[in-house]
Amino acid sequence: MIIELISLILLWFGIYYIVSLSLNMEFGYAGIPNFGKALSVLVGAIAVGGILDRLLMLYFGIGGGLIEGSTYATSMINDVIASNPIVGIGILILAIILASILGFVVGAIFILPSAKLKEDYLGVTLLAISEAVVLVCTYNLNIIGGYYGISTPDVLAFVSGEYRGWVFTGMVLFIAFLVYLFFERLLNTPFGRVLRAMRENEDTVKAFGRDIMKLRIKTMAIGSAIGAIAGALYSLYTVNIVANAFTRVEWTFFPFLMVLLGGKGNNKGVALGVLCYVIVKVLLDVYKYDLKYTLNIPFEPVWLSYMLFGVLMLLILYYKPSGLIPEKPIITAPMKKKIIEISNK
């Protein structure tokens, strides 16, 4: 039981860390309140269920609707993967590439209607667009099967069920580590410093000749591409996609909580925030009914996590707005040299 809990915690840590890192760039660095973050994760699912499944149906010559066709196509490709692991790895890579490309394009388009808005209006507009897309995907069965759902390939069909969870967890953690290195490299360049400047004062950035709209489009495109990778990994892990699983609470509110808890503008702090959240989330999910009967809770325990994390969000914003590991000031090499010279005098 403990080993399974550890595997589950590490898996959710990897997936949520990828989402939170992309949100940290958008919100923590650039100051874009992306309340529509769930859309980028959903786009990853669309890349797997709406595009990859159709490619498999085309390859195997399967006609008919997406829901029925994806079931036959995934069953056939799983048999192939079971005997040839390279095919499974290739499908995983293809899914990540499709998700990142689609996420990049959708992210750039997603911000266009609201790129010139500020703060509250920007956040509400992004939320409205995201919710509209989620509803369309839920009730249109031709995109990703709507509320019925569709099957996705099991890229680890060659691994026995006993070890599948751990192998997939290892892959997710490895990809999360690569994403962390990517953002550490990207956000410690002049681009990252411009994003921080835009967060603090857009007028100053404009005065230096930078186009705020272009910066927002670039930021949202990159952030959505990374968020879509998390959506693709989640869909491949569960081997099915249901549109209404990509809610604003799970994929927007909770990632905001993790970023604020760990410390926005600090990727290491975000890792701590994600880890704290995931441990509590998994333990609550596993032991919620035990807590209900032990504490004699007068309501369904499924609401316990929402209440707890909602209160936690308010406490963070009020008492610890900088997070557990606050953002560090930018000190470039010339600045370090100057500081050393001054300290030696």
mmCIF file of N, CA and C in Angstrom, residues 205-329:
data_model
loop_
_atom_site.group_PDB
_atom_site.id
_atom_site.type_symbol
_atom_site.label_atom_id
_atom_site.label_comp_id
_atom_site.label_asym_id
_atom_site.label_seq_id
_atom_site.Cartn_x
_atom_site.Cartn_y
_atom_site.Cartn_z
ATOM 1 N N VAL A 205 8.369 48.815 -19.849
ATOM 2 C CA VAL A 205 8.776 47.926 -20.944
ATOM 3 C C VAL A 205 8.438 48.561 -22.287
ATOM 4 N N LYS A 206 7.268 49.185 -22.372
ATOM 5 C CA LYS A 206 6.886 49.887 -23.609
ATOM 6 C C LYS A 206 7.853 51.021 -23.913
ATOM 7 N N ALA A 207 8.278 51.716 -22.869
ATOM 8 C CA ALA A 207 9.185 52.853 -23.053
ATOM 9 C C ALA A 207 10.520 52.421 -23.647
ATOM 10 N N PHE A 208 10.894 51.169 -23.411
ATOM 11 C CA PHE A 208 12.149 50.651 -23.964
ATOM 12 C C PHE A 208 11.938 49.968 -25.316
ATOM 13 N N GLY A 209 10.761 50.166 -25.900
ATOM 14 C CA GLY A 209 10.508 49.709 -27.258
ATOM 15 C C GLY A 209 10.028 48.289 -27.410
ATOM 16 N N ARG A 210 9.652 47.642 -26.324
ATOM 17 C CA ARG A 210 9.161 46.269 -26.414
ATOM 18 C C ARG A 210 7.651 46.258 -26.642
ATOM 19 N N ASP A 211 7.205 45.302 -27.459
ATOM 20 C CA ASP A 211 5.788 45.150 -27.773
ATOM 21 C C ASP A 211 5.154 44.204 -26.757
ATOM 22 N N ILE A 212 4.297 44.732 -25.886
ATOM 23 C CA ILE A 212 3.675 43.936 -24.825
ATOM 24 C C ILE A 212 2.831 42.807 -25.408
ATOM 25 N N MET A 213 2.102 43.098 -26.470
ATOM 26 C CA MET A 213 1.231 42.085 -27.070
ATOM 27 C C MET A 213 2.050 40.903 -27.598
ATOM 28 N N LYS A 214 3.163 41.175 -28.260
ATOM 29 C CA LYS A 214 4.008 40.097 -28.768
ATOM 30 C C LYS A 214 4.603 39.273 -27.630
ATOM 31 N N LEU A 215 4.991 39.956 -26.553
ATOM 32 C CA LEU A 215 5.532 39.242 -25.395
ATOM 33 C C LEU A 215 4.486 38.314 -24.779
ATOM 34 N N ARG A 216 3.253 38.795 -24.678
ATOM 35 C CA ARG A 216 2.175 37.962 -24.132
ATOM 36 C C ARG A 216 1.894 36.769 -25.031
ATOM 37 N N ILE A 217 1.885 36.998 -26.333
ATOM 38 C CA ILE A 217 1.622 35.901 -27.273
ATOM 39 C C ILE A 217 2.712 34.837 -27.174
ATOM 40 N N LYS A 218 3.983 35.259 -27.131
ATOM 41 C CA LYS A 218 5.086 34.307 -27.000
ATOM 42 C C LYS A 218 4.985 33.522 -25.699
ATOM 43 N N THR A 219 4.686 34.239 -24.627
ATOM 44 C CA THR A 219 4.594 33.599 -23.309
ATOM 45 C C THR A 219 3.484 32.569 -23.274
ATOM 46 N N MET A 220 2.303 32.944 -23.748
ATOM 47 C CA MET A 220 1.166 32.028 -23.724
ATOM 48 C C MET A 220 1.378 30.855 -24.674
ATOM 49 N N ALA A 221 2.034 31.094 -25.798
ATOM 50 C CA ALA A 221 2.283 30.002 -26.750
ATOM 51 C C ALA A 221 3.208 28.957 -26.130
ATOM 52 N N ILE A 222 4.296 29.417 -25.509
ATOM 53 C CA ILE A 222 5.239 28.485 -24.882
ATOM 54 C C ILE A 222 4.591 27.792 -23.691
ATOM 55 N N GLY A 223 3.907 28.562 -22.850
ATOM 56 C CA GLY A 223 3.253 27.984 -21.682
ATOM 57 C C GLY A 223 2.192 26.955 -22.047
ATOM 58 N N SER A 224 1.424 27.239 -23.076
ATOM 59 C CA SER A 224 0.382 26.305 -23.505
ATOM 60 C C SER A 224 0.985 25.054 -24.127
ATOM 61 N N ALA A 225 2.086 25.200 -24.828
ATOM 62 C CA ALA A 225 2.758 24.034 -25.418
ATOM 63 C C ALA A 225 3.215 23.073 -24.321
ATOM 64 N N ILE A 226 3.781 23.613 -23.250
ATOM 65 C CA ILE A 226 4.250 22.768 -22.145
ATOM 66 C C ILE A 226 3.061 22.180 -21.390
ATOM 67 N N GLY A 227 2.031 23.001 -21.154
ATOM 68 C CA GLY A 227 0.835 22.495 -20.482
ATOM 69 C C GLY A 227 0.176 21.368 -21.257
ATOM 70 N N ALA A 228 0.204 21.458 -22.587
ATOM 71 C CA ALA A 228 -0.388 20.417 -23.430
ATOM 72 C C ALA A 228 0.369 19.099 -23.298
ATOM 73 N N ILE A 229 1.671 19.167 -23.064
ATOM 74 C CA ILE A 229 2.449 17.942 -22.851
ATOM 75 C C ILE A 229 1.941 17.201 -21.623
ATOM 76 N N ALA A 230 1.630 17.950 -20.562
ATOM 77 C CA ALA A 230 1.077 17.336 -19.356
ATOM 78 C C ALA A 230 -0.264 16.673 -19.652
ATOM 79 N N GLY A 231 -1.097 17.339 -20.462
ATOM 80 C CA GLY A 231 -2.384 16.761 -20.834
ATOM 81 C C GLY A 231 -2.226 15.481 -21.633
ATOM 82 N N ALA A 232 -1.241 15.449 -22.515
ATOM 83 C CA ALA A 232 -0.990 14.249 -23.311
ATOM 84 C C ALA A 232 -0.519 13.094 -22.419
ATOM 85 N N LEU A 233 0.378 13.394 -21.492
ATOM 86 C CA LEU A 233 0.887 12.354 -20.588
ATOM 87 C C LEU A 233 -0.233 11.795 -19.702
ATOM 88 N N TYR A 234 -1.082 12.693 -19.211
ATOM 89 C CA TYR A 234 -2.207 12.261 -18.383
ATOM 90 C C TYR A 234 -3.149 11.350 -19.170
ATOM 91 N N SER A 235 -3.413 11.702 -20.412
ATOM 92 C CA SER A 235 -4.313 10.906 -21.258
ATOM 93 C C SER A 235 -3.718 9.538 -21.582
ATOM 94 N N LEU A 236 -2.413 9.498 -21.805
ATOM 95 C CA LEU A 236 -1.763 8.225 -22.104
ATOM 96 C C LEU A 236 -1.677 7.342 -20.861
ATOM 97 N N TYR A 237 -1.555 7.957 -19.699
ATOM 98 C CA TYR A 237 -1.495 7.174 -18.464
ATOM 99 C C TYR A 237 -2.841 6.524 -18.161
ATOM 100 N N THR A 238 -3.909 7.297 -18.294
ATOM 101 C CA THR A 238 -5.242 6.772 -17.974
ATOM 102 C C THR A 238 -5.806 5.896 -19.088
ATOM 103 N N VAL A 239 -5.171 5.906 -20.281
ATOM 104 C CA VAL A 239 -5.575 5.185 -21.494
ATOM 105 C C VAL A 239 -7.034 5.452 -21.877
ATOM 106 N N ASN A 240 -7.547 6.585 -21.468
ATOM 107 C CA ASN A 240 -8.867 7.035 -21.939
ATOM 108 C C ASN A 240 -8.985 8.530 -21.694
ATOM 109 N N ILE A 241 -9.893 9.155 -22.415
ATOM 110 C CA ILE A 241 -10.100 10.600 -22.303
ATOM 111 C C ILE A 241 -11.587 10.872 -22.147
ATOM 112 N N VAL A 242 -11.933 11.630 -21.132
ATOM 113 C CA VAL A 242 -13.292 12.131 -20.952
ATOM 114 C C VAL A 242 -13.185 13.646 -20.804
ATOM 115 N N ALA A 243 -13.887 14.387 -21.650
ATOM 116 C CA ALA A 243 -13.693 15.830 -21.730
ATOM 117 C C ALA A 243 -13.955 16.546 -20.408
ATOM 118 N N ASN A 244 -14.998 16.108 -19.679
ATOM 119 C CA ASN A 244 -15.326 16.834 -18.450
ATOM 120 C C ASN A 244 -14.388 16.518 -17.292
ATOM 121 N N ALA A 245 -13.313 15.769 -17.541
ATOM 122 C CA ALA A 245 -12.289 15.546 -16.519
ATOM 123 C C ALA A 245 -11.338 16.733 -16.420
ATOM 124 N N PHE A 246 -11.359 17.603 -17.433
ATOM 125 C CA PHE A 246 -10.424 18.735 -17.473
ATOM 126 C C PHE A 246 -11.125 19.989 -16.944
ATOM 127 N N THR A 247 -11.385 19.973 -15.666
ATOM 128 C CA THR A 247 -12.133 21.055 -15.038
ATOM 129 C C THR A 247 -11.210 22.198 -14.631
ATOM 130 N N ARG A 248 -11.809 23.356 -14.429
ATOM 131 C CA ARG A 248 -11.026 24.526 -14.019
ATOM 132 C C ARG A 248 -10.491 24.387 -12.601
ATOM 133 N N VAL A 249 -11.155 23.576 -11.782
ATOM 134 C CA VAL A 249 -10.668 23.381 -10.406
ATOM 135 C C VAL A 249 -9.381 22.556 -10.416
ATOM 136 N N GLU A 250 -9.417 21.418 -11.097
ATOM 137 C CA GLU A 250 -8.271 20.509 -11.106
ATOM 138 C C GLU A 250 -7.071 21.070 -11.862
ATOM 139 N N TRP A 251 -7.329 21.777 -12.959
ATOM 140 C CA TRP A 251 -6.229 22.138 -13.850
ATOM 141 C C TRP A 251 -5.975 23.644 -13.931
ATOM 142 N N THR A 252 -6.715 24.438 -13.181
ATOM 143 C CA THR A 252 -6.436 25.884 -13.116
ATOM 144 C C THR A 252 -6.288 26.332 -11.673
ATOM 145 N N PHE A 253 -7.315 26.102 -10.847
ATOM 146 C CA PHE A 253 -7.269 26.567 -9.461
ATOM 147 C C PHE A 253 -6.145 25.885 -8.679
ATOM 148 N N PHE A 254 -6.055 24.567 -8.743
ATOM 149 C CA PHE A 254 -5.026 23.858 -7.975
ATOM 150 C C PHE A 254 -3.604 24.196 -8.438
ATOM 151 N N PRO A 255 -3.318 24.280 -9.758
ATOM 152 C CA PRO A 255 -1.985 24.751 -10.155
ATOM 153 C C PRO A 255 -1.659 26.162 -9.641
ATOM 154 N N PHE A 256 -2.655 27.056 -9.611
ATOM 155 C CA PHE A 256 -2.422 28.375 -9.024
ATOM 156 C C PHE A 256 -2.055 28.236 -7.550
ATOM 157 N N LEU A 257 -2.752 27.351 -6.853
ATOM 158 C CA LEU A 257 -2.460 27.113 -5.437
ATOM 159 C C LEU A 257 -1.028 26.627 -5.253
ATOM 160 N N MET A 258 -0.591 25.708 -6.103
ATOM 161 C CA MET A 258 0.770 25.167 -5.997
ATOM 162 C C MET A 258 1.827 26.237 -6.242
ATOM 163 N N VAL A 259 1.593 27.065 -7.266
ATOM 164 C CA VAL A 259 2.546 28.130 -7.586
ATOM 165 C C VAL A 259 2.632 29.138 -6.442
ATOM 166 N N LEU A 260 1.485 29.545 -5.919
ATOM 167 C CA LEU A 260 1.473 30.522 -4.826
ATOM 168 C C LEU A 260 2.044 29.921 -3.546
ATOM 169 N N LEU A 261 1.771 28.652 -3.290
ATOM 170 C CA LEU A 261 2.286 28.003 -2.092
ATOM 171 C C LEU A 261 3.807 27.906 -2.129
ATOM 172 N N GLY A 262 4.350 27.480 -3.271
ATOM 173 C CA GLY A 262 5.800 27.320 -3.370
ATOM 174 C C GLY A 262 6.534 28.636 -3.504
ATOM 175 N N GLY A 263 5.958 29.571 -4.248
ATOM 176 C CA GLY A 263 6.607 30.860 -4.492
ATOM 177 C C GLY A 263 6.664 31.159 -5.968
ATOM 178 N N LYS A 264 5.824 32.084 -6.422
ATOM 179 C CA LYS A 264 5.789 32.394 -7.854
ATOM 180 C C LYS A 264 7.096 33.058 -8.282
ATOM 181 N N GLY A 265 7.465 32.798 -9.533
ATOM 182 C CA GLY A 265 8.715 33.328 -10.044
ATOM 183 C C GLY A 265 9.926 32.532 -9.592
ATOM 184 N N ASN A 266 9.697 31.350 -9.005
ATOM 185 C CA ASN A 266 10.794 30.519 -8.506
ATOM 186 C C ASN A 266 10.464 29.059 -8.815
ATOM 187 N N ASN A 267 11.143 28.477 -9.773
ATOM 188 C CA ASN A 267 10.823 27.110 -10.198
ATOM 189 C C ASN A 267 11.094 26.074 -9.114
ATOM 190 N N LYS A 268 12.100 26.318 -8.290
ATOM 191 C CA LYS A 268 12.378 25.395 -7.178
ATOM 192 C C LYS A 268 11.280 25.500 -6.131
ATOM 193 N N GLY A 269 10.819 26.710 -5.874
ATOM 194 C CA GLY A 269 9.722 26.888 -4.933
ATOM 195 C C GLY A 269 8.451 26.222 -5.424
ATOM 196 N N VAL A 270 8.202 26.303 -6.735
ATOM 197 C CA VAL A 270 7.028 25.661 -7.317
ATOM 198 C C VAL A 270 7.090 24.146 -7.100
ATOM 199 N N ALA A 271 8.285 23.572 -7.211
ATOM 200 C CA ALA A 271 8.442 22.132 -6.973
ATOM 201 C C ALA A 271 8.020 21.769 -5.549
ATOM 202 N N LEU A 272 8.414 22.586 -4.584
ATOM 203 C CA LEU A 272 8.028 22.342 -3.195
ATOM 204 C C LEU A 272 6.523 22.486 -3.016
ATOM 205 N N GLY A 273 5.946 23.504 -3.650
ATOM 206 C CA GLY A 273 4.506 23.708 -3.567
ATOM 207 C C GLY A 273 3.727 22.547 -4.161
ATOM 208 N N VAL A 274 4.189 22.047 -5.302
ATOM 209 C CA VAL A 274 3.527 20.906 -5.954
ATOM 210 C C VAL A 274 3.627 19.663 -5.076
ATOM 211 N N LEU A 275 4.810 19.430 -4.513
ATOM 212 C CA LEU A 275 5.003 18.247 -3.673
ATOM 213 C C LEU A 275 4.094 18.286 -2.446
ATOM 214 N N CYS A 276 4.022 19.426 -1.776
ATOM 215 C CA CYS A 276 3.154 19.561 -0.592
ATOM 216 C C CYS A 276 1.691 19.309 -0.964
ATOM 217 N N TYR A 277 1.269 19.909 -2.072
ATOM 218 C CA TYR A 277 -0.123 19.745 -2.490
ATOM 219 C C TYR A 277 -0.435 18.289 -2.827
ATOM 220 N N VAL A 278 0.435 17.657 -3.609
ATOM 221 C CA VAL A 278 0.172 16.302 -4.087
ATOM 222 C C VAL A 278 0.123 15.310 -2.924
ATOM 223 N N ILE A 279 1.014 15.461 -1.960
ATOM 224 C CA ILE A 279 1.004 14.558 -0.806
ATOM 225 C C ILE A 279 -0.326 14.645 -0.079
ATOM 226 N N VAL A 280 -0.782 15.871 0.183
ATOM 227 C CA VAL A 280 -2.056 16.053 0.885
ATOM 228 C C VAL A 280 -3.211 15.543 0.035
ATOM 229 N N LYS A 281 -3.180 15.823 -1.261
ATOM 230 C CA LYS A 281 -4.263 15.400 -2.168
ATOM 231 C C LYS A 281 -4.402 13.878 -2.212
ATOM 232 N N VAL A 282 -3.284 13.196 -2.396
ATOM 233 C CA VAL A 282 -3.322 11.736 -2.502
ATOM 234 C C VAL A 282 -3.771 11.108 -1.186
ATOM 235 N N LEU A 283 -3.249 11.606 -0.080
ATOM 236 C CA LEU A 283 -3.637 11.052 1.223
ATOM 237 C C LEU A 283 -5.121 11.293 1.503
ATOM 238 N N LEU A 284 -5.614 12.472 1.128
ATOM 239 C CA LEU A 284 -7.044 12.745 1.319
ATOM 240 C C LEU A 284 -7.904 11.837 0.448
ATOM 241 N N ASP A 285 -7.481 11.628 -0.795
ATOM 242 C CA ASP A 285 -8.240 10.761 -1.693
ATOM 243 C C ASP A 285 -8.296 9.323 -1.184
ATOM 244 N N VAL A 286 -7.194 8.868 -0.604
ATOM 245 C CA VAL A 286 -7.124 7.477 -0.151
ATOM 246 C C VAL A 286 -7.855 7.280 1.175
ATOM 247 N N TYR A 287 -7.706 8.240 2.084
ATOM 248 C CA TYR A 287 -8.228 8.065 3.442
ATOM 249 C C TYR A 287 -9.435 8.955 3.752
ATOM 250 N N LYS A 288 -10.107 9.486 2.728
ATOM 251 C CA LYS A 288 -11.196 10.427 2.983
ATOM 252 C C LYS A 288 -12.357 9.788 3.748
ATOM 253 N N TYR A 289 -12.665 8.536 3.439
ATOM 254 C CA TYR A 289 -13.787 7.888 4.143
ATOM 255 C C TYR A 289 -13.410 7.507 5.577
ATOM 256 N N ASP A 290 -12.141 7.208 5.782
ATOM 257 C CA ASP A 290 -11.677 6.963 7.149
ATOM 258 C C ASP A 290 -11.797 8.235 7.984
ATOM 259 N N LEU A 291 -11.441 9.370 7.362
ATOM 260 C CA LEU A 291 -11.566 10.650 8.060
ATOM 261 C C LEU A 291 -13.027 10.975 8.352
ATOM 262 N N LYS A 292 -13.888 10.637 7.413
ATOM 263 C CA LYS A 292 -15.317 10.935 7.596
ATOM 264 C C LYS A 292 -15.879 10.248 8.843
ATOM 265 N N TYR A 293 -15.551 8.963 8.981
ATOM 266 C CA TYR A 293 -16.107 8.214 10.107
ATOM 267 C C TYR A 293 -15.367 8.506 11.413
ATOM 268 N N THR A 294 -14.064 8.810 11.301
ATOM 269 C CA THR A 294 -13.294 9.114 12.511
ATOM 270 C C THR A 294 -13.675 10.466 13.095
ATOM 271 N N LEU A 295 -13.802 11.471 12.208
ATOM 272 C CA LEU A 295 -14.110 12.834 12.663
ATOM 273 C C LEU A 295 -15.602 13.124 12.646
ATOM 274 N N ASN A 296 -16.386 12.126 12.193
ATOM 275 C CA ASN A 296 -17.840 12.295 12.120
ATOM 276 C C ASN A 296 -18.228 13.527 11.287
ATOM 277 N N ILE A 297 -17.652 13.601 10.091
ATOM 278 C CA ILE A 297 -17.899 14.743 9.198
ATOM 279 C C ILE A 297 -19.320 14.656 8.654
ATOM 280 N N PRO A 298 -20.107 15.729 8.770
ATOM 281 C CA PRO A 298 -21.537 15.663 8.391
ATOM 282 C C PRO A 298 -21.820 15.876 6.906
ATOM 283 N N PHE A 299 -20.799 15.766 6.044
ATOM 284 C CA PHE A 299 -21.012 15.925 4.605
ATOM 285 C C PHE A 299 -20.141 14.908 3.880
ATOM 286 N N GLU A 300 -20.381 14.794 2.582
ATOM 287 C CA GLU A 300 -19.630 13.828 1.786
ATOM 288 C C GLU A 300 -18.138 14.193 1.785
ATOM 289 N N PRO A 301 -17.250 13.244 2.039
ATOM 290 C CA PRO A 301 -15.813 13.552 2.154
ATOM 291 C C PRO A 301 -15.176 14.008 0.847
ATOM 292 N N VAL A 302 -15.871 13.807 -0.292
ATOM 293 C CA VAL A 302 -15.313 14.245 -1.565
ATOM 294 C C VAL A 302 -15.104 15.759 -1.591
ATOM 295 N N TRP A 303 -15.879 16.485 -0.765
ATOM 296 C CA TRP A 303 -15.758 17.944 -0.722
ATOM 297 C C TRP A 303 -14.673 18.419 0.238
ATOM 298 N N LEU A 304 -14.092 17.491 0.984
ATOM 299 C CA LEU A 304 -13.116 17.877 2.000
ATOM 300 C C LEU A 304 -11.888 18.544 1.399
ATOM 301 N N SER A 305 -11.384 17.984 0.304
ATOM 302 C CA SER A 305 -10.181 18.549 -0.312
ATOM 303 C C SER A 305 -10.446 19.942 -0.875
ATOM 304 N N TYR A 306 -11.622 20.134 -1.479
ATOM 305 C CA TYR A 306 -11.945 21.459 -2.015
ATOM 306 C C TYR A 306 -11.996 22.501 -0.906
ATOM 307 N N MET A 307 -12.600 22.139 0.210
ATOM 308 C CA MET A 307 -12.689 23.070 1.331
ATOM 309 C C MET A 307 -11.317 23.363 1.918
ATOM 310 N N LEU A 308 -10.531 22.312 2.100
ATOM 311 C CA LEU A 308 -9.214 22.468 2.702
ATOM 312 C C LEU A 308 -8.300 23.326 1.827
ATOM 313 N N PHE A 309 -8.276 23.036 0.525
ATOM 314 C CA PHE A 309 -7.383 23.778 -0.362
ATOM 315 C C PHE A 309 -7.883 25.209 -0.593
ATOM 316 N N GLY A 310 -9.198 25.414 -0.519
ATOM 317 C CA GLY A 310 -9.730 26.774 -0.623
ATOM 318 C C GLY A 310 -9.300 27.629 0.556
ATOM 319 N N VAL A 311 -9.379 27.058 1.754
ATOM 320 C CA VAL A 311 -8.931 27.778 2.954
ATOM 321 C C VAL A 311 -7.420 28.026 2.900
ATOM 322 N N LEU A 312 -6.686 27.005 2.412
ATOM 323 C CA LEU A 312 -5.234 27.142 2.303
ATOM 324 C C LEU A 312 -4.855 28.278 1.357
ATOM 325 N N MET A 313 -5.571 28.393 0.257
ATOM 326 C CA MET A 313 -5.312 29.474 -0.699
ATOM 327 C C MET A 313 -5.492 30.837 -0.034
ATOM 328 N N LEU A 314 -6.554 31.013 0.728
ATOM 329 C CA LEU A 314 -6.801 32.287 1.412
ATOM 330 C C LEU A 314 -5.711 32.585 2.432
ATOM 331 N N LEU A 315 -5.273 31.562 3.157
ATOM 332 C CA LEU A 315 -4.226 31.763 4.163
ATOM 333 C C LEU A 315 -2.899 32.158 3.514
ATOM 334 N N ILE A 316 -2.597 31.527 2.375
ATOM 335 C CA ILE A 316 -1.352 31.874 1.669
ATOM 336 C C ILE A 316 -1.381 33.318 1.198
ATOM 337 N N LEU A 317 -2.492 33.702 0.569
ATOM 338 C CA LEU A 317 -2.603 35.064 0.038
ATOM 339 C C LEU A 317 -2.537 36.104 1.150
ATOM 340 N N TYR A 318 -3.024 35.757 2.335
ATOM 341 C CA TYR A 318 -3.079 36.730 3.427
ATOM 342 C C TYR A 318 -1.779 36.778 4.236
ATOM 343 N N TYR A 319 -1.221 35.591 4.559
ATOM 344 C CA TYR A 319 -0.076 35.548 5.465
ATOM 345 C C TYR A 319 1.269 35.311 4.767
ATOM 346 N N LYS A 320 1.256 34.650 3.625
ATOM 347 C CA LYS A 320 2.521 34.302 2.973
ATOM 348 C C LYS A 320 2.399 34.476 1.460
ATOM 349 N N PRO A 321 2.147 35.691 0.979
ATOM 350 C CA PRO A 321 1.929 35.887 -0.472
ATOM 351 C C PRO A 321 3.168 35.592 -1.316
ATOM 352 N N SER A 322 4.347 35.626 -0.715
ATOM 353 C CA SER A 322 5.572 35.348 -1.477
ATOM 354 C C SER A 322 5.880 33.858 -1.557
ATOM 355 N N GLY A 323 5.118 33.016 -0.837
ATOM 356 C CA GLY A 323 5.302 31.573 -0.898
ATOM 357 C C GLY A 323 6.359 31.052 0.058
ATOM 358 N N LEU A 324 6.549 29.727 0.059
ATOM 359 C CA LEU A 324 7.517 29.094 0.956
ATOM 360 C C LEU A 324 8.949 29.446 0.593
ATOM 361 N N ILE A 325 9.224 29.549 -0.708
ATOM 362 C CA ILE A 325 10.561 29.951 -1.171
ATOM 363 C C ILE A 325 10.383 31.185 -2.058
ATOM 364 N N PRO A 326 10.558 32.377 -1.517
ATOM 365 C CA PRO A 326 10.301 33.607 -2.282
ATOM 366 C C PRO A 326 11.216 33.740 -3.494
ATOM 367 N N GLU A 327 10.753 34.498 -4.447
ATOM 368 C CA GLU A 327 11.520 34.781 -5.660
ATOM 369 C C GLU A 327 12.790 35.551 -5.315
ATOM 370 N N LYS A 328 13.892 35.167 -5.953
ATOM 371 C CA LYS A 328 15.166 35.855 -5.721
ATOM 372 C C LYS A 328 15.368 36.953 -6.753
ATOM 373 N N PRO A 329 16.042 38.041 -6.357
ATOM 374 C CA PRO A 329 16.312 39.107 -7.334
ATOM 375 C C PRO A 329 17.273 38.635 -8.417
#
